[in-house]
Every structure is written in C-alpha cells, then in structure tokens.
Short mmCIF file of C-alpha atoms and ligand atoms in Angstrom, two decimals:
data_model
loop_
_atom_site.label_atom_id
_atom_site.label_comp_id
_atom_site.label_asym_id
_atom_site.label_seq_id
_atom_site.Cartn_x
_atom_site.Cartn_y
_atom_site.Cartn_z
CA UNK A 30 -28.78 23.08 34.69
CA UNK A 31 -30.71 20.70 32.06
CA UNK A 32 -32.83 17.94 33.63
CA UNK A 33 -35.01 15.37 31.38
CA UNK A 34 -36.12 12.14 31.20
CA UNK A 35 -35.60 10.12 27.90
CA UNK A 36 -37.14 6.63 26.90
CA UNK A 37 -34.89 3.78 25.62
CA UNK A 38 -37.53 2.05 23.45
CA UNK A 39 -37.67 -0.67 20.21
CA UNK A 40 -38.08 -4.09 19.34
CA UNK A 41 -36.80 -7.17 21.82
CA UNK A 42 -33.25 -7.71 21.76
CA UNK A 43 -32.28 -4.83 19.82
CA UNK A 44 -29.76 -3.77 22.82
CA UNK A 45 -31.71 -0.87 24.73
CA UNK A 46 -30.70 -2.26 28.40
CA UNK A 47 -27.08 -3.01 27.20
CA UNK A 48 -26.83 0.56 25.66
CA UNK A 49 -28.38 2.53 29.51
CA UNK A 50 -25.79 0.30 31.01
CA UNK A 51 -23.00 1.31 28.95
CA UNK A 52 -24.27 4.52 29.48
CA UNK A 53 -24.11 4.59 33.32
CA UNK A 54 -20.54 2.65 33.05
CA UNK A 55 -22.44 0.00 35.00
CA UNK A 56 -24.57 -3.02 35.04
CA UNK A 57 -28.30 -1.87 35.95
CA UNK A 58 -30.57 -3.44 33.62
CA UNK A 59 -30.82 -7.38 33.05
CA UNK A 60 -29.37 -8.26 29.84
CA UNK A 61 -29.48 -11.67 27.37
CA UNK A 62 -29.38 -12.98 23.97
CA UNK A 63 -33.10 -14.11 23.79
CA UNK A 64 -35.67 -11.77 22.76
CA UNK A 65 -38.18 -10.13 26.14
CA UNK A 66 -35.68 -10.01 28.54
CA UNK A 67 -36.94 -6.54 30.84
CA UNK A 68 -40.26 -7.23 31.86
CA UNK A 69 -40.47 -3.86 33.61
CA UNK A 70 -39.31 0.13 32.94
CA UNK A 71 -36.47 0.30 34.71
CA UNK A 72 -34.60 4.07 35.74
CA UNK A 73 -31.03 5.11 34.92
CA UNK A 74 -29.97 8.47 36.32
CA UNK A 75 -26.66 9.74 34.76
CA UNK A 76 -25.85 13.57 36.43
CA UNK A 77 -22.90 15.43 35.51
CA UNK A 78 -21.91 18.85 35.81
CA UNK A 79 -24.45 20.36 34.38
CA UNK A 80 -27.16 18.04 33.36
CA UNK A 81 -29.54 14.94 34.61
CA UNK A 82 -30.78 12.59 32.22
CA UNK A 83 -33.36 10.21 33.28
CA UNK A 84 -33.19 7.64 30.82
CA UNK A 85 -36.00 4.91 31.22
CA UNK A 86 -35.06 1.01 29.98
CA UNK A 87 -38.31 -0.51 28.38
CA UNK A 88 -39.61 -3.79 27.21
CA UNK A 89 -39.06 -4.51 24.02
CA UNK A 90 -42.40 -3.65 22.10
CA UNK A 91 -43.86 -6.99 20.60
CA UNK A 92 -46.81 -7.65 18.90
CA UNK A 93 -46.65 -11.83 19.59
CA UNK A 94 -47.13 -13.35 22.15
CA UNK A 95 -50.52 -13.63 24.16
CA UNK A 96 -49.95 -13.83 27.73
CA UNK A 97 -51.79 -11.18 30.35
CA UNK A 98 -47.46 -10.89 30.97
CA UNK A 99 -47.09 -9.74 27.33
CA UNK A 100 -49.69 -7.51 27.52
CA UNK A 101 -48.22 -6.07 30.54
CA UNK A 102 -44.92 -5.54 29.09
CA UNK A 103 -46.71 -3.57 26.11
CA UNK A 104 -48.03 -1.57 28.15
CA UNK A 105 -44.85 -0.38 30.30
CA UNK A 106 -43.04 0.32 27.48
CA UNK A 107 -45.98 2.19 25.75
CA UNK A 108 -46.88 4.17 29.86
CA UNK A 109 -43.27 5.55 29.14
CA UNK A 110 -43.68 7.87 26.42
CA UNK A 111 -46.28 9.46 28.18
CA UNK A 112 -43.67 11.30 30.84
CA UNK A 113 -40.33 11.79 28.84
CA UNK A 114 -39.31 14.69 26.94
CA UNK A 115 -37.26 12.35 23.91
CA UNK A 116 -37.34 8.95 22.80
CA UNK A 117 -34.11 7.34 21.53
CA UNK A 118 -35.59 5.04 19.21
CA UNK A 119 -32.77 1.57 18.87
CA UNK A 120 -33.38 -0.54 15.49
CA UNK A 121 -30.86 -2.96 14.55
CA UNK A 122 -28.64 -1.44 12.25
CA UNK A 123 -28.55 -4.90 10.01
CA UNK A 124 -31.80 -4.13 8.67
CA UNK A 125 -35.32 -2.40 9.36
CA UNK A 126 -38.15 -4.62 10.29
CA UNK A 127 -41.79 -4.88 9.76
CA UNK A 128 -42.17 -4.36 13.54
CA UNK A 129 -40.14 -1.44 13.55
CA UNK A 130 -42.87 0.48 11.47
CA UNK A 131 -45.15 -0.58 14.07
CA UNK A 132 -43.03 0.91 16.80
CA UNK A 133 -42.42 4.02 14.99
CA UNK A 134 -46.62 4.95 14.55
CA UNK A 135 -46.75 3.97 18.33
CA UNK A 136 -43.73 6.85 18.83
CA UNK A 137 -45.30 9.03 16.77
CA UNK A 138 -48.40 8.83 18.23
CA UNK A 139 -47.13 10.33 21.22
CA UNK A 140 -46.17 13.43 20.21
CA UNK A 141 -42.35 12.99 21.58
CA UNK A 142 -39.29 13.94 19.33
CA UNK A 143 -37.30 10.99 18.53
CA UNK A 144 -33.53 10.14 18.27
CA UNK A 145 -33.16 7.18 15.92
CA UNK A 146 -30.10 4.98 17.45
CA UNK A 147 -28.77 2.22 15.07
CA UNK A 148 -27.34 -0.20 17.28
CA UNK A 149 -24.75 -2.91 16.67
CA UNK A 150 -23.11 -1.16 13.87
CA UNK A 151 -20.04 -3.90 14.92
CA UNK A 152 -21.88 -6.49 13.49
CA UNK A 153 -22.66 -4.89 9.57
CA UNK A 154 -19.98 -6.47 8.24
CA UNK A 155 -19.33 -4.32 5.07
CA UNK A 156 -18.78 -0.81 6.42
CA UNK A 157 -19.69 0.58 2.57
CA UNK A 158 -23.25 -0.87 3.55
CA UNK A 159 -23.49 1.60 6.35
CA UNK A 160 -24.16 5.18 4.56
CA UNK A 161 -27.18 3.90 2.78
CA UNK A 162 -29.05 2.13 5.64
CA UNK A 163 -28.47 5.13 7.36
CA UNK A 164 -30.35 7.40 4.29
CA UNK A 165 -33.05 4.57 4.30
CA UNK A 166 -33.60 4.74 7.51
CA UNK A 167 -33.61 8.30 8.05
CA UNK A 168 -36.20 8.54 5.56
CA UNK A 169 -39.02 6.90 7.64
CA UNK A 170 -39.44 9.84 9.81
CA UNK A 171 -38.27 13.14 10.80
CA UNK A 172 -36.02 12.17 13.60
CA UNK A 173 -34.54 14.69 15.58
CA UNK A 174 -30.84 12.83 15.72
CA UNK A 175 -29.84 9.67 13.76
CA UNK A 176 -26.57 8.09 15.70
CA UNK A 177 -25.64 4.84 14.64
CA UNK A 178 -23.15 3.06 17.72
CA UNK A 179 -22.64 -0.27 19.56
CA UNK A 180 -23.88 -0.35 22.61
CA UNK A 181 -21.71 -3.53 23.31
CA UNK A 182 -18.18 -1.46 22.70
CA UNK A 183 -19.34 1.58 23.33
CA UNK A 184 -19.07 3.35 19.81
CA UNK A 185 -21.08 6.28 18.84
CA UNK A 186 -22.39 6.58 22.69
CA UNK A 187 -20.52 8.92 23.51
CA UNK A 188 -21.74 11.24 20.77
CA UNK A 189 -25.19 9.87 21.05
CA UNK A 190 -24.84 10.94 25.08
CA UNK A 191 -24.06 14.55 23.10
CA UNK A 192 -27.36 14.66 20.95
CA UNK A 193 -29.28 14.03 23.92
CA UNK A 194 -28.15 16.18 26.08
CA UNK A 195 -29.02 19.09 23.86
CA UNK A 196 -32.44 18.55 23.83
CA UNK A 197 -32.88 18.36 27.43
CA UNK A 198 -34.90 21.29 28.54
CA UNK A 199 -33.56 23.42 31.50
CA UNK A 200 -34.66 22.44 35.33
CA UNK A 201 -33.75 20.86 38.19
CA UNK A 202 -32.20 17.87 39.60
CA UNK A 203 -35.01 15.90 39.99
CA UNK A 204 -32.89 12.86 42.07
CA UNK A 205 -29.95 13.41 44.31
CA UNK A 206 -26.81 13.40 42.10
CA UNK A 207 -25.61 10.07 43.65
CA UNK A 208 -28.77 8.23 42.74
CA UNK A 209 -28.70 5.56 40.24
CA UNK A 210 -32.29 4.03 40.06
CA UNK A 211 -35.62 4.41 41.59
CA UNK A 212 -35.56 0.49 41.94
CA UNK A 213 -35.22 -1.10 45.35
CA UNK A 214 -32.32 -3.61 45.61
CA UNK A 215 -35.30 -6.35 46.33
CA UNK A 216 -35.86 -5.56 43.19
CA UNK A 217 -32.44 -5.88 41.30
CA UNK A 218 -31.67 -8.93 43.57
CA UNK A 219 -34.54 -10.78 41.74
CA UNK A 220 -33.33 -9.14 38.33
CA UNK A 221 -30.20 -10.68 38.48
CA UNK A 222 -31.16 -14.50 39.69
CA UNK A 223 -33.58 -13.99 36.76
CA UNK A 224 -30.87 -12.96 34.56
CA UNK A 225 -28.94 -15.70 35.45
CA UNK A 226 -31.82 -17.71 34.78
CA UNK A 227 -32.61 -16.89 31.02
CA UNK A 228 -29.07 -17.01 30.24
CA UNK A 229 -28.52 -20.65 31.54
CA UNK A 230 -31.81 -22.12 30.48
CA UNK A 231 -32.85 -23.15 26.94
CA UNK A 232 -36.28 -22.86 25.15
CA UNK A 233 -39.36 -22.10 26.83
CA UNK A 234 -38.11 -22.01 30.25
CA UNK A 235 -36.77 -18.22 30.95
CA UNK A 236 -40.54 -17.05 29.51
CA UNK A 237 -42.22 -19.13 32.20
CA UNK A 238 -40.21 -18.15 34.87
CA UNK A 239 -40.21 -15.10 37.43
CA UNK A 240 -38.00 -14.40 40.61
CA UNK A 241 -39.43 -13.03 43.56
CA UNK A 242 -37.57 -12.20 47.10
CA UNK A 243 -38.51 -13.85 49.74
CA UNK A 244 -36.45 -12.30 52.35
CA UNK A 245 -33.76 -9.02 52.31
CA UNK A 246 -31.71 -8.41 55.28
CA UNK A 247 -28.91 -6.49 55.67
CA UNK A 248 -26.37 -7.03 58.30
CA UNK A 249 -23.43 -4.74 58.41
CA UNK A 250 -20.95 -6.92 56.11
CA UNK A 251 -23.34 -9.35 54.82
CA UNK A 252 -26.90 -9.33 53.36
CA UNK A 253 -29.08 -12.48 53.52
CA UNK A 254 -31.39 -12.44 50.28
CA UNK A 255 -33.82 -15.74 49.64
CA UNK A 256 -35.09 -15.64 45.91
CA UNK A 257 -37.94 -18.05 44.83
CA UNK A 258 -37.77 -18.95 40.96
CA UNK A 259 -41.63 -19.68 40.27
CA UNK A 260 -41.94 -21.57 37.12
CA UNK A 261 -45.59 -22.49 35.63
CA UNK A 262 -45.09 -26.55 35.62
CA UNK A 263 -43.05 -29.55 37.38
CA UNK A 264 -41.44 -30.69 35.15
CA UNK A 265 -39.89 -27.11 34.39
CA UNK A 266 -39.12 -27.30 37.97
CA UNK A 267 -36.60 -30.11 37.33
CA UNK A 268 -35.28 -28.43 34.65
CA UNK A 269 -34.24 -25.33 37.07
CA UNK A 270 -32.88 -27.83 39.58
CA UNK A 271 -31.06 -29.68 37.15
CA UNK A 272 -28.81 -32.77 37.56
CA UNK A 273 -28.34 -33.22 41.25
CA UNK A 274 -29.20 -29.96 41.34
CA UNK A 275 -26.23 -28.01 39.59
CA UNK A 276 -27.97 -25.70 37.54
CA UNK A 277 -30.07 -24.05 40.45
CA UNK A 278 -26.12 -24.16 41.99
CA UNK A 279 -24.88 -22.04 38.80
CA UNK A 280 -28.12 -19.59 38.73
CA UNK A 281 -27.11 -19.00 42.19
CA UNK A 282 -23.49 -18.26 42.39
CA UNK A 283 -23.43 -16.34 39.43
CA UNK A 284 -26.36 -14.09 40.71
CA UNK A 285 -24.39 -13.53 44.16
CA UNK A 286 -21.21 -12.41 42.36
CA UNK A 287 -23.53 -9.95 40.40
CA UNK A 288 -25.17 -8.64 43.72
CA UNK A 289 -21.88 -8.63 45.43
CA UNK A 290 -20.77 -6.46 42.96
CA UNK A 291 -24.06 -4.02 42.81
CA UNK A 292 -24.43 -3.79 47.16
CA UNK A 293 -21.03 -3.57 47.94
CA UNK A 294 -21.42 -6.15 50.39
CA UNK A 295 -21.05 -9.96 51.17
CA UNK A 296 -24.23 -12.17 50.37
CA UNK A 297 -25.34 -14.80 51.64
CA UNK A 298 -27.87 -16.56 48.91
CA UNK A 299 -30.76 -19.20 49.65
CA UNK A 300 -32.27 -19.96 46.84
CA UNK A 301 -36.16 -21.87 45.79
CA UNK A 302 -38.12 -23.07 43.20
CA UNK A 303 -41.65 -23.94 43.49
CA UNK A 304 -44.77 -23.98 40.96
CA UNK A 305 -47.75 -21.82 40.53
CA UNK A 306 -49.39 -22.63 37.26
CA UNK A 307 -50.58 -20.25 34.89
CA UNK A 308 -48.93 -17.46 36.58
CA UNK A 309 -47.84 -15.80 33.62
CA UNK A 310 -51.23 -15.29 31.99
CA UNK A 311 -52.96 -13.93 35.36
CA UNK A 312 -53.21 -10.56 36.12
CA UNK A 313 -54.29 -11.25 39.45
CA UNK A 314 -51.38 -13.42 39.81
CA UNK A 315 -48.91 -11.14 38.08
CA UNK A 316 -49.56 -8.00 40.10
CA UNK A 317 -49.04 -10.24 43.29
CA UNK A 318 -45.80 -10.80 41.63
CA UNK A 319 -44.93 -7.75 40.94
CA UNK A 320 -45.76 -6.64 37.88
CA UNK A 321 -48.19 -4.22 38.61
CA UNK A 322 -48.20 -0.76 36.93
CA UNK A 323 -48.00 1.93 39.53
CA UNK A 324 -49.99 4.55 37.38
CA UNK A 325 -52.14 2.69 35.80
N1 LIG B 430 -22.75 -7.28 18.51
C1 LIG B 430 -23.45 -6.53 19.35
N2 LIG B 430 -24.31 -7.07 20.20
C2 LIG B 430 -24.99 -6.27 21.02
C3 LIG B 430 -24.84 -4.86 21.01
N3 LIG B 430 -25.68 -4.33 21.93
C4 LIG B 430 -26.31 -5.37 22.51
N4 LIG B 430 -25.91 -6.54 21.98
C5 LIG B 430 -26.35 -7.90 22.33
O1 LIG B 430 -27.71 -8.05 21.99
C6 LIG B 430 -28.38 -8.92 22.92
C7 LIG B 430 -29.60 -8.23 23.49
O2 LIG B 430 -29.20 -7.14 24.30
P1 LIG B 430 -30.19 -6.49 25.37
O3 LIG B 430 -29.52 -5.24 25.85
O4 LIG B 430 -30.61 -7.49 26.36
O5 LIG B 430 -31.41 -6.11 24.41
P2 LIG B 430 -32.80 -5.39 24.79
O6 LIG B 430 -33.15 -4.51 23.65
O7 LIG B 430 -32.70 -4.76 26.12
O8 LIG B 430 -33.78 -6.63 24.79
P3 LIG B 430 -35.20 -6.80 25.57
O9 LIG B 430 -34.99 -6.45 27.00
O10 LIG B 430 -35.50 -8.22 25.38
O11 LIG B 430 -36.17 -5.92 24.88
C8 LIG B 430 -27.34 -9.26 23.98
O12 LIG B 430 -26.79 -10.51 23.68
C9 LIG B 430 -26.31 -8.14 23.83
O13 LIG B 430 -25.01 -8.53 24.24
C10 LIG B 430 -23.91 -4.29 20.08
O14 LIG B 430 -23.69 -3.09 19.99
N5 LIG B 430 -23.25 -5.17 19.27
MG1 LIG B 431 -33.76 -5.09 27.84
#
C-alpha cells in the first residue's frame, strides 16, 4: 500500500480546486472565474486499490492584496508544504508569470519535490506552441514530473494521477477508504452559498463577503441549514438582496441544489445577510469566522 499527501498549489485562478475535483469525479472544492476563490486548505482523499493520496486544495498564493484575510490565505497555502510529501505545482499553460517565479522560490524553499502541472492546455490555441512552453518551462527548475492537462475536460489527469502515484511513499491508510474530506458539512454548506455568491456578484462584492452557518440540523430526509452572508457595508448588503430580493433568492436555490447533491438529502435553506464592518481585515474577527489556522 502507498499512502501520501500532495499539495495542489499556484497562482489564483490557475484551476487547482477544479483539477482535485476532477480528480475525485466530484464537486468538493468551491470553484469561479475570479481570482481568490478558496480561502482555506481544503482535503481530497482519493483511495484505490492500492494507494491513498491526500491531495490538499490551497489558496492561490498572491502577493496583492493587504487584508489580515490575504495574509491568512498566504499563509494556508504556504502551512501546506510543510506536511506533504509532493507538490503539484499548476501554472497556466498560456504563459509563465512574474508571480510564478515567486511561487516557485516559496516551493523550493521547502524542500518538497515538485510536479509542474500546465493547466488549461484547451485554451493554447496553436497546439505547435505547446512543445516549447513546455521546454521553457521545464527549464526553471528540476521538477520531478512536467504534465501539461485540463483540469476542465479532464486531459492529461489521468496520467498526471499516474506520476503521482509513483512517488507516494509506502504506508498506511491514513483515512477510512470511504472518506472524502476532513471538512465538516457546516463547512461545505457555507462553501457552496459562498460559491454561489462570487459567481453571481460583480466587482468588489465576493472579496467582502463570507458565509457562516448559523444552524445544521439533520432530520432523517431533510436537513435545515441557516447561512448568514456577512458583507463589510450596507450598501453591499442591498446589493446581496438585490431587486425585491431576487438575487439572495438565486444564491439560495442554487446553493441548495449543490448541497442536495453533496448530503444526499432534502434541504431546507434559510438564508441572512447582515453587516459587520471591517471583518475582512481583523484577525480577531476572522478567526471568529472561521478562518483560524489550526496549527498555527
Ligand atoms: N479552459 C479551461 N478553464 C479551466 C480549466 N481549469 C479550470 N478552469 C477555469 O478556471 C477558473 C478558475 O478555476 P478554479 O479551479 O476556481 O481556480 P483556482 O486555482 O482554484 O483558483 P483560486 O481558488 O482562486 O486560487 C474557472 O472558471 C475554471 O472553470 C481548464 O483546464 N481549461
Ligand atoms: Mg481554488
């Protein structure tokens, strides 16, 4: 039996919770088209029949953006490297950036081998162009594995799934083989209203916003959940509500058809939004909240 645990780590957006869902063959980690979407390191298990891979999701590392929250997210994704036996590194595979040199010396630093993923390989539109980013790329570092895929289809996973598993080093099961995550449905409840949130809101909105759960009870066919969406400001509270309330209607329903989906189960879905300014740049605050770092 191999057992290990392997970081998904890179820039925002570059596709690292889309590629440990594709992995799993289901939705686990919060995914959108804006940049800082996981706020927290979030566990995958995949066992087969003769291997565990712990694969953790992390915040994209970014060096913008000066919020105690941004520091916090930082800092989960950097905490992860310190327990995992590989790092699959995910760059876009339209072109290296600046930032992505920064990542790299952070990887480096600690002392982990690294798999360098090029994601979203579907979107390079001349295929020719391919080969040489891949020799450019390869050149920055002595990566262990260099697999370009798309997360989004699923090419290349398969084969990166491959790579990785050879360099798991023999143990253990370390969770039951039926175990998914180490996260508490409270916890992927408020994921997914959150979700739902920074997909249907523009501008500054989703990066002022957090979910929390104000209530979680399961019944035998039905679970009652009541999420609060805190924003920082009134005004942004209108904005969540939206004309005569229909967007706080659409965050809603689509969230409940998500969590339907992930419990097995009816739900039955109250949802809030209330105000605590200048939540997002106190740690105080944020550790009420839930983003507190359980080694640190
Ligand atoms: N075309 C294409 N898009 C992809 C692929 N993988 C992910 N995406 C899209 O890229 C966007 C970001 O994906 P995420 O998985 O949320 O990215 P992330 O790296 O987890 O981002 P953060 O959590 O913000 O760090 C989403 O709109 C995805 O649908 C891919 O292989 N091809
Ligand atoms: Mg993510």
């Amino acid at each position: 039996m191999r057992c290990g645990y392997v970081a998904i780590a890179g820039r925002p957006n570059v596709g690292k919770s889309t590629l440990l869902n594709r992995i799993l063959g289901q939705k686990l980690s919060i995914t959108s088209r804006r940049p800082q979407t996981t706020r927290h390191r979030i566990l995958g298990v995949k066992t087969t029949a003769d291997a565990q891979t712990i694969y953790i999701d992390t915040p994209g590392l970014h060096k913008k953006g000066g919020r105690e929250l941004n520091r916090f997210m930082n800092r989960e994704a950097l905490h992860s490297l310190d327990e995992v036996d590989l790092v699959l590194f995910v760059v876009d595979a339209q072109a290296w950036r600046n930032d992505d040199d920064w990542i790299l010396e952070k990887l480096v630093a600690a002392e982990v081998p690294i798999i360098l993923v090029l994601n979203k390989v579907d979107e390079v539109k001349n295929k020719e162009d391919l080969l040489p980013r891949l020799q450019e790329f390869s050149a920055k570092h002595a990566f262990i594995g260099l697999v370009p895929i798309s997360a989004k289809g699923g090419n290349g996973v398969e084969e990166l799934e491959r790579v990785v598993a050879k360099q798991l080093p023999e143990g253990e099961l370390v969770f039951p083989p039926e175990q998914l995550t180490d996260r508490s449905e409270r916890f992927l409840a408020a994921e997914l209203v959150r979700e739902k949130a920074m997909r249907l809101l523009g501008q500054e909105v989703p990066y002022q916003l957090t979910v929390e759960i104000e209530k979680f009870k399961e019944e035998k066919k039905i679970v009652h959940i009541a999420a609060t969406i805190w924003v920082e400001r009134d005004t942004q509270k209108g904005i969540v509500i939206g004309k005569g309330g229909e967007l706080l209607k659409k965050i809603g329903s689509q969230a409940r058809v998500d969590m339907e989906k992930l419990f097995g189960k009816q739900v039955f879905l109250e949802m809030h939004v209330r105000v605590k300014e200048g939540w997002s740049d106190d740690a105080r605050l944020l550790k009420k909240m839930g983003y507190d770092e359980p080694d640190a």
